XYZ file of C-alpha atoms in Angstrom:
164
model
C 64.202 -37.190 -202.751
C 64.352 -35.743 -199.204
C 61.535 -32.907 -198.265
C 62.655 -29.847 -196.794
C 61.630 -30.947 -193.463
C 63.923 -34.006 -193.778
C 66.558 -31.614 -194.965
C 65.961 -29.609 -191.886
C 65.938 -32.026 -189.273
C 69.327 -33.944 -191.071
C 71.095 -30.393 -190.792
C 70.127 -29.260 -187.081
C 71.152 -33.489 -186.108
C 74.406 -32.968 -187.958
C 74.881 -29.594 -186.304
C 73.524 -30.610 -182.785
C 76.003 -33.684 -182.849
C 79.100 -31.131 -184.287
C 77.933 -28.914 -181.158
C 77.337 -31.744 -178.017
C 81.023 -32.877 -178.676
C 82.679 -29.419 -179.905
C 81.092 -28.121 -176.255
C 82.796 -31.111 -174.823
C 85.918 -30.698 -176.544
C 86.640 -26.667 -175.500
C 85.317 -27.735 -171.484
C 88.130 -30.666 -171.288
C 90.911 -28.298 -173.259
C 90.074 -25.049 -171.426
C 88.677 -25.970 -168.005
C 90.571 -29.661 -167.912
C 93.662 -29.166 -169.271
C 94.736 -25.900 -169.496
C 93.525 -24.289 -166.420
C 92.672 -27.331 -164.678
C 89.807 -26.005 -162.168
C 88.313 -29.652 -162.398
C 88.772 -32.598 -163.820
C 86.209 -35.454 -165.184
C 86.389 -37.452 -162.368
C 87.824 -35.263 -159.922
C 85.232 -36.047 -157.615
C 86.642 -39.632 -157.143
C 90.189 -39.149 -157.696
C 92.055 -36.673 -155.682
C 93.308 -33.876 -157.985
C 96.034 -32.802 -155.583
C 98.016 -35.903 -154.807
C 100.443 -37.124 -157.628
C 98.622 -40.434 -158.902
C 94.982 -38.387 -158.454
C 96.171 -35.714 -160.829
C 97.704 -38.736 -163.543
C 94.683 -40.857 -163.094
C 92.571 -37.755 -163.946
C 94.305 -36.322 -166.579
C 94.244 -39.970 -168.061
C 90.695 -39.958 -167.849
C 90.213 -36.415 -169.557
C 92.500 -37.458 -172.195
C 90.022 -40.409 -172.785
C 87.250 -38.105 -172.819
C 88.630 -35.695 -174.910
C 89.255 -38.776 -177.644
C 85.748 -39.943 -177.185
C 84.192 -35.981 -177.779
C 86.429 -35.762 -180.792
C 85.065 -38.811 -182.225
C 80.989 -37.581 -181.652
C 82.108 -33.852 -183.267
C 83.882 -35.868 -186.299
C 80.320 -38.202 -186.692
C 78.734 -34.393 -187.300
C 81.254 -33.276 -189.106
C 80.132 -36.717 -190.855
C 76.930 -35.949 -190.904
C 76.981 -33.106 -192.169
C 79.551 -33.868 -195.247
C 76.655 -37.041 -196.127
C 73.965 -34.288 -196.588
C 75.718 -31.478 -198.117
C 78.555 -33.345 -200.329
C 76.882 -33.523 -203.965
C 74.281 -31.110 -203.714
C 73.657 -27.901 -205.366
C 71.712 -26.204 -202.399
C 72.935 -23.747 -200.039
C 71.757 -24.074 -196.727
C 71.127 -21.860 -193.694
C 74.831 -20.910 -191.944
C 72.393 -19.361 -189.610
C 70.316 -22.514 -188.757
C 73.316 -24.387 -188.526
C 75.018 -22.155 -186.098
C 71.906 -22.353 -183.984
C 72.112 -26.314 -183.702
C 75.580 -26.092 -183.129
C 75.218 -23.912 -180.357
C 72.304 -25.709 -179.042
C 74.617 -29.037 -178.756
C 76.645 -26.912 -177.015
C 73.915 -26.388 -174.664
C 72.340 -29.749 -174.175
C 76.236 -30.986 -173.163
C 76.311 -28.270 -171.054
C 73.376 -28.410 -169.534
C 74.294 -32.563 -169.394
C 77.500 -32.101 -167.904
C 76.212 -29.352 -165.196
C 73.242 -31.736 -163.933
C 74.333 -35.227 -165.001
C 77.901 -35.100 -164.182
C 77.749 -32.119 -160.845
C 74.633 -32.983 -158.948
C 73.978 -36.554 -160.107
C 76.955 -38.411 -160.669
C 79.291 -36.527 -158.561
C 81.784 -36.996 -160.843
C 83.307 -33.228 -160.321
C 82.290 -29.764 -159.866
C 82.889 -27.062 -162.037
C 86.115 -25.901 -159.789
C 87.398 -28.438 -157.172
C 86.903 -28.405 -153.486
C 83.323 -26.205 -153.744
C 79.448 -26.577 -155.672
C 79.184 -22.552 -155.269
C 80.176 -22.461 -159.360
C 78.241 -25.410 -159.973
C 74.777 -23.110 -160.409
C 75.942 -20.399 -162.417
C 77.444 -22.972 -164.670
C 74.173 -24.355 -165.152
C 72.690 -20.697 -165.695
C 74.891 -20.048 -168.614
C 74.240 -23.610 -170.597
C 70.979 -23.023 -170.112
C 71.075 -19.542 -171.795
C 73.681 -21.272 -174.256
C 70.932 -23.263 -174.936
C 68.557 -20.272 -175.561
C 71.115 -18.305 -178.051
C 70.887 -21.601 -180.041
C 67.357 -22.289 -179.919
C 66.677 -18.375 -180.667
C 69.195 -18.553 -183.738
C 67.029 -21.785 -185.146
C 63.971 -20.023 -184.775
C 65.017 -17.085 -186.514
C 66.881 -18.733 -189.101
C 65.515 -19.120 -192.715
C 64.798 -23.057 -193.890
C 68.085 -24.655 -194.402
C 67.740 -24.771 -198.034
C 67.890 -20.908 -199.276
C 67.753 -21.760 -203.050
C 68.714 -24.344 -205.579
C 71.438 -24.507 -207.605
C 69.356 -23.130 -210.382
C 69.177 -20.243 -208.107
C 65.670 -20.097 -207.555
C 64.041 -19.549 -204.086
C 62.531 -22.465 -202.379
């Protein structure tokens, strides 16, 4: 039988997991794909020459496959520890690690993949966005870590209805 703690830490890894590749997933469809400001290896591969822009659109399709494959292990993970059981958990405290693998991507992709990788900036040609995108995972991060600490446990009562 798994303690509460367990139960906690199983939700906010299924939740964290949903979030790092959901995060992933809406930065290659919106910034990517749809309004193309920069691409995942735009920083190698020219973005405004014919065979740069295929070669990088390639490579943020590939991406995109990969982060849809880490958000459906959450989803996963989060099926394995709720399917069968009579307890309600936390939407609250879910959220939170949700948003908080938001973050940490966020926060991943603005200093991993900006300053040391190189591998693109957050719009092409200039690092002056690169900062503020940084400032805003970072308080992405926050919200999440501010929505598990004021989040009940994740298991509110038991299917018997009684408080835990």
């Amino acid at each position: 039988m798994s303690t509460a703690a367990g139960t906690r830490r199983r939700l906010g890894l299924a939740g964290g997991t949903i979030g790092f590749g959901f995060g992933a997933v809406i930065d290659t469809v919106v910034f990517h794909l749809t309004f193309q400001t920069h691409h995942l290896l735009s920083g190698y591969y020219d973005p405004y020459s014919l065979d740069g822009l295929r070669t990088n659109v390639m490579f943020d399709g590939l991406f995109l496959v990969a982060t849809l494959g880490i958000t459906l292990v959450g989803l996963g993970l989060l099926w394995r520890l709720v399917n069968g059981t009579a307890e309600r958990f936390s939407t609250r405290y879910l959220l939170g690690a949700i948003v908080v693998g938001a973050g940490v991507f966020n926060v991943y992709d603005g200093i991993v993949d900006h300053y040391v990788l190189d591998l693109h900036n957050v719009v092409h040609g200039t690092e002056a966005w690169n900062p503020p995108w940084i400032l805003v995972s970072v308080l992405l991060l926050v919200l999440g870590l501010g929505l598990l600490r004021t989040a009940d446990g994740p298991v509110l009562t038991t299917g018997r209805g009684q408080s835990e």
